[in-house]
XYZ file of C-alpha atoms in Angstrom:
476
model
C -17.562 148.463 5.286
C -15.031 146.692 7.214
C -15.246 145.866 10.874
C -13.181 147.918 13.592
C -13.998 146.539 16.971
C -11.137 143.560 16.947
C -8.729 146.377 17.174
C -9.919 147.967 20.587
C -10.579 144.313 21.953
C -7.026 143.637 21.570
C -5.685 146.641 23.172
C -7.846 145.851 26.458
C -6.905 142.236 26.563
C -3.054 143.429 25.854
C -3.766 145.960 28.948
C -5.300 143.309 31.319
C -2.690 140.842 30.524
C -0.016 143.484 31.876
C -1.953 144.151 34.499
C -2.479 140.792 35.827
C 1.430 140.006 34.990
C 2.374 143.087 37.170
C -0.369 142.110 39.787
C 1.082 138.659 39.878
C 5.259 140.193 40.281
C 3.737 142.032 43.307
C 2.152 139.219 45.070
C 5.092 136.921 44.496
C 7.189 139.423 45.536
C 5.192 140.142 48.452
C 5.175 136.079 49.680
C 8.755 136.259 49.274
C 8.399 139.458 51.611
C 6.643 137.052 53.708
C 8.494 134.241 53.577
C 12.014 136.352 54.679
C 10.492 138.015 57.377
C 8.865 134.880 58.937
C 12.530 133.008 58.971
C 14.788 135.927 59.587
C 17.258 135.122 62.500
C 16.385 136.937 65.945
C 19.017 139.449 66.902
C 20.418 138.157 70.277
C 20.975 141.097 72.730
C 24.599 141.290 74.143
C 25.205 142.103 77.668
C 28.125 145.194 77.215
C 30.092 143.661 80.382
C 30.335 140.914 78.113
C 32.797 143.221 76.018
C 35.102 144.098 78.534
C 38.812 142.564 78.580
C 39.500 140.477 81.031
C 43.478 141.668 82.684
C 45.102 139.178 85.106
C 45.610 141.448 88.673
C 47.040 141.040 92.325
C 46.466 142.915 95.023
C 49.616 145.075 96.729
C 51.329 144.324 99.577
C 54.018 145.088 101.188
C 56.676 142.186 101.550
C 59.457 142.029 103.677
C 62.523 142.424 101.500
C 66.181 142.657 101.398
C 68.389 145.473 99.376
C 69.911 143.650 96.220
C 73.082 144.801 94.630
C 74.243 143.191 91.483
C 77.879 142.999 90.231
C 80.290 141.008 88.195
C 83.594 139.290 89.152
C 85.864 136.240 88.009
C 86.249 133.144 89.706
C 89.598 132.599 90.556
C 91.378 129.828 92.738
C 92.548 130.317 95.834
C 95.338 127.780 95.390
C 97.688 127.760 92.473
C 101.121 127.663 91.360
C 103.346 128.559 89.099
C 106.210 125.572 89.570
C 109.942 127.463 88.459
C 113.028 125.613 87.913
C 115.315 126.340 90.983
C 118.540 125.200 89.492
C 119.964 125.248 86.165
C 120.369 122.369 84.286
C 118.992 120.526 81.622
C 115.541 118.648 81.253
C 116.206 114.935 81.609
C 112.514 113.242 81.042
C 109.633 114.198 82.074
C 106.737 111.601 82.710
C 104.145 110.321 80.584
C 101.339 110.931 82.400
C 102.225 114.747 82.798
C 99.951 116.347 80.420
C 98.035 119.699 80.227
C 94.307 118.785 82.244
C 96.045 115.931 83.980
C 95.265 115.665 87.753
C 98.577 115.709 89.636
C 98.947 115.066 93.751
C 100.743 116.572 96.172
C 104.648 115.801 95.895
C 104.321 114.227 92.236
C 107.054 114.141 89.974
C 106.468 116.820 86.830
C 109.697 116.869 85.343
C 113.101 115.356 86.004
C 116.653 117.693 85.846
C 119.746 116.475 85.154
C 121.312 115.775 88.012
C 124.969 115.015 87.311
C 126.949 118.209 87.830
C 125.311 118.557 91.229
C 126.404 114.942 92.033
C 130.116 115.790 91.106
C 129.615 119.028 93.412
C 128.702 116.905 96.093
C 131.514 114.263 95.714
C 134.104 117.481 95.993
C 132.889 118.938 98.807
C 132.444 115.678 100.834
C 136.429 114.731 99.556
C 137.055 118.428 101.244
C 135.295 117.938 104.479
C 137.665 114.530 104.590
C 140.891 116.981 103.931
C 139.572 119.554 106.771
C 138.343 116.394 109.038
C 142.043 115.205 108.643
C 143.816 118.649 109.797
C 142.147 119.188 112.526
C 142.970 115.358 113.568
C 146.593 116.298 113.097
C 146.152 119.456 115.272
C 144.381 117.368 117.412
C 147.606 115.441 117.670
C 149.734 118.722 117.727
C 147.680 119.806 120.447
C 148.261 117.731 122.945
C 152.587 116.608 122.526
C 152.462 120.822 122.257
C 150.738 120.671 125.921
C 154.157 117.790 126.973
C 156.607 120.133 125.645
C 154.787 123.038 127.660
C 155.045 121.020 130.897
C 158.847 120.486 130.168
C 159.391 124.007 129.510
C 158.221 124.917 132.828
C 160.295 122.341 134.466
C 162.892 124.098 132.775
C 162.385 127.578 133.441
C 161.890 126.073 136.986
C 165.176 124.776 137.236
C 166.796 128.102 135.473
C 165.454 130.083 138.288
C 166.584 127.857 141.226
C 169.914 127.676 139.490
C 169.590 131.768 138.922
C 168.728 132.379 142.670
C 171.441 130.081 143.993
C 174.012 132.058 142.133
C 172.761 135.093 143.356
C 173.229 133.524 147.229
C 176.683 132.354 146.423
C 177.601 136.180 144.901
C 176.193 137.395 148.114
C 178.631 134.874 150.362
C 181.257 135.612 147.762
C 181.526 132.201 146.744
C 180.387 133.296 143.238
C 181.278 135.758 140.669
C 179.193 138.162 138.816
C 179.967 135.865 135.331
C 178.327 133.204 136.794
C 175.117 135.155 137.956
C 174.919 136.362 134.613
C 175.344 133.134 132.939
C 172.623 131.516 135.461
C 170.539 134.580 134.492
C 171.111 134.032 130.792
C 169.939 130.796 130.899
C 166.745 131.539 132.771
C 165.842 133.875 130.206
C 166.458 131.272 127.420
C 164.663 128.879 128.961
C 161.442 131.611 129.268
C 162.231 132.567 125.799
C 161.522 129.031 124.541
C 158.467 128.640 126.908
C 157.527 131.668 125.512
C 157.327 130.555 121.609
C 156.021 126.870 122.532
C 153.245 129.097 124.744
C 152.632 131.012 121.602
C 152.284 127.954 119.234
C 150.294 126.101 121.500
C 147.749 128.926 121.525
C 147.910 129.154 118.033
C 146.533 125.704 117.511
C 142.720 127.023 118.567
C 142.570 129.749 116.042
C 143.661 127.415 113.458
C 141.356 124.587 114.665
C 138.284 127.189 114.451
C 139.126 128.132 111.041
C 139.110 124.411 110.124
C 136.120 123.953 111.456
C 134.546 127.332 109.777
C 135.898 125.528 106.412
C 134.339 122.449 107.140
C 131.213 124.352 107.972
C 131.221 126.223 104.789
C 132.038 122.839 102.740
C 129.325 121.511 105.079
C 127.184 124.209 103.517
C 128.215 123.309 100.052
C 127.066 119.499 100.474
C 123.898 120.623 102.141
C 123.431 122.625 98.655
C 124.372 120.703 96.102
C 121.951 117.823 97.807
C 119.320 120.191 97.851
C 119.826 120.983 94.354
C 119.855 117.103 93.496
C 116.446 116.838 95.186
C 115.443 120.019 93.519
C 116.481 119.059 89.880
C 113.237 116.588 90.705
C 110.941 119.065 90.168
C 107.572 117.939 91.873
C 103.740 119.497 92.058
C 103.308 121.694 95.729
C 100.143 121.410 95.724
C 97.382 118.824 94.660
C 95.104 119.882 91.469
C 95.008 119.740 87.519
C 97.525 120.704 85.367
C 96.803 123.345 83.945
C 100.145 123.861 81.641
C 103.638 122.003 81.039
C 105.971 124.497 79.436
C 109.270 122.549 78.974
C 110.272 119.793 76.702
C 113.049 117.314 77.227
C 116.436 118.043 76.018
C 115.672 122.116 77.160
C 118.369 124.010 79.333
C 116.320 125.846 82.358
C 117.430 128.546 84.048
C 116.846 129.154 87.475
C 113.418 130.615 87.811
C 112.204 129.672 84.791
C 108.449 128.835 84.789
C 108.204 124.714 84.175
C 104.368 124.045 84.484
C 101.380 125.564 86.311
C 98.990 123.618 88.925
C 95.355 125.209 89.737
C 93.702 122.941 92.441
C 89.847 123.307 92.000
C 89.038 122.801 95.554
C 88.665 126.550 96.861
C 87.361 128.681 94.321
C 86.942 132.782 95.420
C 85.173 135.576 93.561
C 86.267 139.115 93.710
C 83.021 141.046 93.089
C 82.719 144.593 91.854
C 80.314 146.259 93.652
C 78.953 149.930 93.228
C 80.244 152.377 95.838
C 76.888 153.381 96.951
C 76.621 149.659 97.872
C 79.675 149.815 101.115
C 77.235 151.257 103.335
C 74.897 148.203 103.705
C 76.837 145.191 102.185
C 78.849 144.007 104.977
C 80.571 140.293 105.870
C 78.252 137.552 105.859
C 75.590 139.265 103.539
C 74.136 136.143 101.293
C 75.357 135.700 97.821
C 74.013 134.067 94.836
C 76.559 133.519 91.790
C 75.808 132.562 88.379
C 77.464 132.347 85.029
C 76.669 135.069 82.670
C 76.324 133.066 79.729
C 74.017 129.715 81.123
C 75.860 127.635 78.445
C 78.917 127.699 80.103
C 77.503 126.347 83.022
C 79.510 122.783 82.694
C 78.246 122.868 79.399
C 74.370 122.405 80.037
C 72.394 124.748 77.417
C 69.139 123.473 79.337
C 70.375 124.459 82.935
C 71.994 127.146 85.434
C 73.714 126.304 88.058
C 73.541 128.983 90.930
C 76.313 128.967 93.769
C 74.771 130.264 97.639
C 77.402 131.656 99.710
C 78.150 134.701 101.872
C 80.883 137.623 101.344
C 83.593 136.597 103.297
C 85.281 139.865 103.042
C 85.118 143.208 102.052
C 88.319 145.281 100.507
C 88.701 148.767 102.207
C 89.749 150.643 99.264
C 87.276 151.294 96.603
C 88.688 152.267 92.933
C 88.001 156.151 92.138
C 88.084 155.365 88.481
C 85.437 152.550 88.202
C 83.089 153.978 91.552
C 83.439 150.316 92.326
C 84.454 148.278 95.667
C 85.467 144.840 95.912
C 83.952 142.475 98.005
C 84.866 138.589 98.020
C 82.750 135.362 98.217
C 83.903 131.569 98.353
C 81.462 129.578 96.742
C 80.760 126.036 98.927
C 80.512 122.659 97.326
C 76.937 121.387 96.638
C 75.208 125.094 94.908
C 71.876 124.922 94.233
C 71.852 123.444 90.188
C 69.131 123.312 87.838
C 69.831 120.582 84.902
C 73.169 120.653 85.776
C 75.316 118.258 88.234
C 75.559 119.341 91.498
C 78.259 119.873 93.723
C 80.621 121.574 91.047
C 82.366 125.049 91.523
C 82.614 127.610 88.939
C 86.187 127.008 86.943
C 88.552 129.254 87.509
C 88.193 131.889 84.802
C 84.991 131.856 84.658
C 82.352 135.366 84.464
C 80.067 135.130 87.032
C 76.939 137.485 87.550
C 76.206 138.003 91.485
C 73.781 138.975 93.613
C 74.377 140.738 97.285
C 71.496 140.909 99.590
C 71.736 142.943 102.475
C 71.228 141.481 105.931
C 68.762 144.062 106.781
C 64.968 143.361 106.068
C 62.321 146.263 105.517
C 58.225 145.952 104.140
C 58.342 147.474 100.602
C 55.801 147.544 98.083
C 56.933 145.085 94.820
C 55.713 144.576 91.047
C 57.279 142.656 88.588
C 58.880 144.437 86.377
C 56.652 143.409 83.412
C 53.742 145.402 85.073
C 56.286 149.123 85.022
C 55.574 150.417 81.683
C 57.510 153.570 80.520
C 57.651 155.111 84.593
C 53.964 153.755 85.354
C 51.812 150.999 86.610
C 48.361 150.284 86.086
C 45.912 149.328 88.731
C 42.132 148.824 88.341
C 39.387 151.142 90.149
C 35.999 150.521 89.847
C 36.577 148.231 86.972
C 38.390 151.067 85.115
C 42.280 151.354 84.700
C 44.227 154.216 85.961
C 47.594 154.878 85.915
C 50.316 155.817 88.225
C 53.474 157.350 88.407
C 55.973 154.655 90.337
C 59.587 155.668 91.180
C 61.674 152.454 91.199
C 64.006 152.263 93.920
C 65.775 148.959 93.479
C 65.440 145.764 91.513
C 64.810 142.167 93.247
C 65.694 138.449 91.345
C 63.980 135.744 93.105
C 59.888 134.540 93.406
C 57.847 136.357 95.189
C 55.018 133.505 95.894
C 52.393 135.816 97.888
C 51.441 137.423 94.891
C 50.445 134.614 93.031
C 52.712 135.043 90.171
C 55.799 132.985 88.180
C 58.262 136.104 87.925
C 61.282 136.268 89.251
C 62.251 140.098 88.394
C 60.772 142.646 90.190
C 60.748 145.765 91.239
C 60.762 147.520 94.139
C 58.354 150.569 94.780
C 58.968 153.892 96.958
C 55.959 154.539 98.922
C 53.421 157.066 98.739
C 52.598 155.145 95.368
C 50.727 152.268 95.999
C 48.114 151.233 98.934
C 47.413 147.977 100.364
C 45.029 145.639 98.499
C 45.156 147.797 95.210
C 44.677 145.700 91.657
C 47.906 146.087 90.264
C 47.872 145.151 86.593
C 50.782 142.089 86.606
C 51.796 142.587 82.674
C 51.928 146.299 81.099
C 53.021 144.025 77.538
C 49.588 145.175 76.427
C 48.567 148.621 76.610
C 45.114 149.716 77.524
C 43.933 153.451 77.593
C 42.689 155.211 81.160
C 39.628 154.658 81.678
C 39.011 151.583 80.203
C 36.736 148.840 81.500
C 37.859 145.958 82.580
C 37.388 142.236 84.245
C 39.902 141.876 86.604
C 41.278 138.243 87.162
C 42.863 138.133 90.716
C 46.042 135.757 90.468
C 45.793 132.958 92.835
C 48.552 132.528 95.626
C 48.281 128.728 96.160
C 48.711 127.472 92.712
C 49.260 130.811 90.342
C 45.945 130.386 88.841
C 43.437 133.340 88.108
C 40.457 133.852 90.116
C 37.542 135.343 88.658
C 34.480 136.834 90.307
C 33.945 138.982 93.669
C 37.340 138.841 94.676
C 38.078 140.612 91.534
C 36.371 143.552 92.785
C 38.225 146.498 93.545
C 38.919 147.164 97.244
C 36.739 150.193 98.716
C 37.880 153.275 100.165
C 36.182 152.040 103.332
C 38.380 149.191 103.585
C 40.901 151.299 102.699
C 40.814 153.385 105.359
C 40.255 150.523 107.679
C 43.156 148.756 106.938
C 45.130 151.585 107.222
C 43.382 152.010 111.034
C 44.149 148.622 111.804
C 48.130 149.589 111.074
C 48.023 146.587 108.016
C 49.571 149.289 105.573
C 52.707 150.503 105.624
């Protein structure tokens, strides 16, 4: 019979040999058990205060600060012309350095009139002055043998009347007859008669001498003119400036009137500024003004600077216009303004859009944020490391730095109280917005140098303090 145990003694050692293989899986897996949990990495423990945000803060205060009111207005110069023609005639040259943006001085020639027909004008009324000269010369001479012949009248008439009143003494004696009183008497009244119309001529002479003269007054007149108009046909600049505009060429007939050429001087420039109405009440004369261009590009060209003009309001118009709810006030912008990449001592051109700025002379403590911390009506200020919000009404804006507060803006706004307390953590930029209630690292800004200042003087102010500070009269 064949043998059967090789069979069973195969199916053990086919058993043991999966055995030991799965035996042998489990302790390598195990060592590799091992071997990961010996060099896993230790889990380092993270402090939560680590995970709060850190938001740059300052702490309120109220500043002493000046109402702002912002308007518009156009630089305009103060002196200007527009140079007419004051006679008619026609242009004769005009000079080669007259051009459009050429300077021009006081009393320079711009453009030269004929002057020929005023020349003739005064040649004719000088030959008629000669002619009126030359009658009352002969009246003159009239005059005074008129003044003789008067003298011999009166001898005359004298000697009529003695010869009249000796006939009536002979008529009286009889020695005469009435024919020969009334010849004597006849010739007495001849010889008045003819005293009479020499008398008459002789007085004449002063009415005619006085309308002589009133001719040679008015021809006078007429030579004063026509050299006047000679003088004016050289038509010069009245004031000193640039030329702004030549409008005539040579060869043109002007009429009296008739614009030639226009002269701005840049030496006085005044802004009319348009002012809200609310703003009459506290802008007044000698208020300080800051002007600058609307566009910084125009500012003499400079895309890299702005100038700004300091000056005052000079004066204030009393009318305000019902249509716009605006009021003119008016500033004069000084030589020198305070420039940035620009040159200084420049004016605005005439022309030009200016943005300005009116502060009020009165000063009052307000509370102020920039205007990057108001977010949608509200500011955020830190409590007990946690933000909460709060309602702000904004009364006014402010342009300039503040420099107690630590920060680089130069827009802010200005706070009505009952809002904000002394020493609170305002949050200086709302750009990023964090929930209520979230907790956060407060950096304090830094006064001196507008650096942020972490640690204890981040922490928020208690109500203690509070209260004393209000005690000690520090809030407003």
């Amino acid at each position: 019979m064949p043998d059967s145990s090789p069979a069973p003694t195969r199916r053990i050692l086919a058993i043991a040999t999966r055995v030991g293989v799965a035996v042998l899986m489990l302790v390598v897996a195990g060592l590799i058990y091992f071997a990961l949990y010996s060099t896993k990495p230790e889990v380092e423990v993270i402090d939560p205060e680590a995970n709060r945000p850190s938001i740059v803060v300052f702490r309120a205060e109220a500043v002493p600060v000046q109402r702002q009111w912002r308007g518009y207005g156009t630089a305009d110069a103060l002196d200007s012309a527009d140079v007419p023609a004051r006679v008619t005639a026609t242009v004769d040259f005009i000079p080669n350095d007259i051009r459009a943006g050429s300077p021009v001085a006081h009393g320079q020639l711009l453009v030269q009139l004929d002057a020929s027909d005023f020349t003739r004008q005064l040649d004719i009324a000088t030959q008629r002055i000669a002619e009126i000269e030359a009658a009352i010369a002969q009246l003159d001479v009239e005059d005074g043998l008129m003044q003789e012949r008067l003298a011999l009248e009166d001898s005359n008439v004298a000697i009529a009347q003695t010869e009249y009143d000796r006939q009536l003494r002979f008529q009286q004696r009889d020695v005469a007859t009435q024919q020969d009183v009334d010849a004597a008497q006849r010739n007495l009244i001849n010889a008045k008669r003819s005293r009479l119309q020499l008398q008459e001529a002789s007085e004449l002479i002063s009415p005619r001498r006085r309308s002589l003269q009133a001719q040679k007054a008015s021809q006078q007149s007429q030579v004063n003119l026509a050299e006047l108009n000679q003088q004016r046909a050289s038509i010069t600049s009245p004031i000193a400036g640039v030329l702004q505009s030549i409008d005539v060429e040579v060869g043109e007939n002007l009429q009296a009137g008739q614009s030639v050429a226009r002269v701005v001087s840049l030496d006085h420039i005044e802004v009319p500024i348009q002012l809200p109405a609310a703003a009459r009440r506290s802008v007044a004369v000698g208020d300080a003004v800051e002007l600058r261009p609307t566009n910084p590009q125009s500012s003499n060209g400079n895309p890299h600077g702005t100038t700004v003009w300091t000056t005052t309001v000079n004066r204030v118009a009393p009318e305000q216009n019902a249509a716009t709810r605006t009021f003119t006030v008016f500033a004069e912008p000084a030589v020198g303004g305070t420039s940035t990449g620009t040159v200084a001592g420049s004016l605005p051109n005439p022309g030009m859009f200016l943005e300005a700025t009116v502060s009020a002379a009165r000063v009052e403590p307000r509370f102020v944020v920039p205007r990057s911390a108001v977010r949608a009506g509200r500011v955020q200020v830190v409590e007990d490391g946690k933000l909460v919000s709060r309602a702000v009404d904004v009364d006014f804006n402010l342009s300039g730095h503040q420099p107690v507060f630590g920060l680089r803006d130069d827009q802010w706004a200005v706070i009505n109280d009952g809002v904000l307390r002394e020493g609170d953590l305002v949050v200086a930029n709302a750009s990023i917005n964090y929930a209520d209630g979230t907790e956060v690292v407060a950096q304090l800004s830094n006064p001196d140098d507008g650096s942020v200042t972490p640690g204890p003087q981040a922490a928020p102010v208690s109500q203690e303090e509070d209260s004393e500070n209000v005690d000690d009269g520090e809030s407003p």
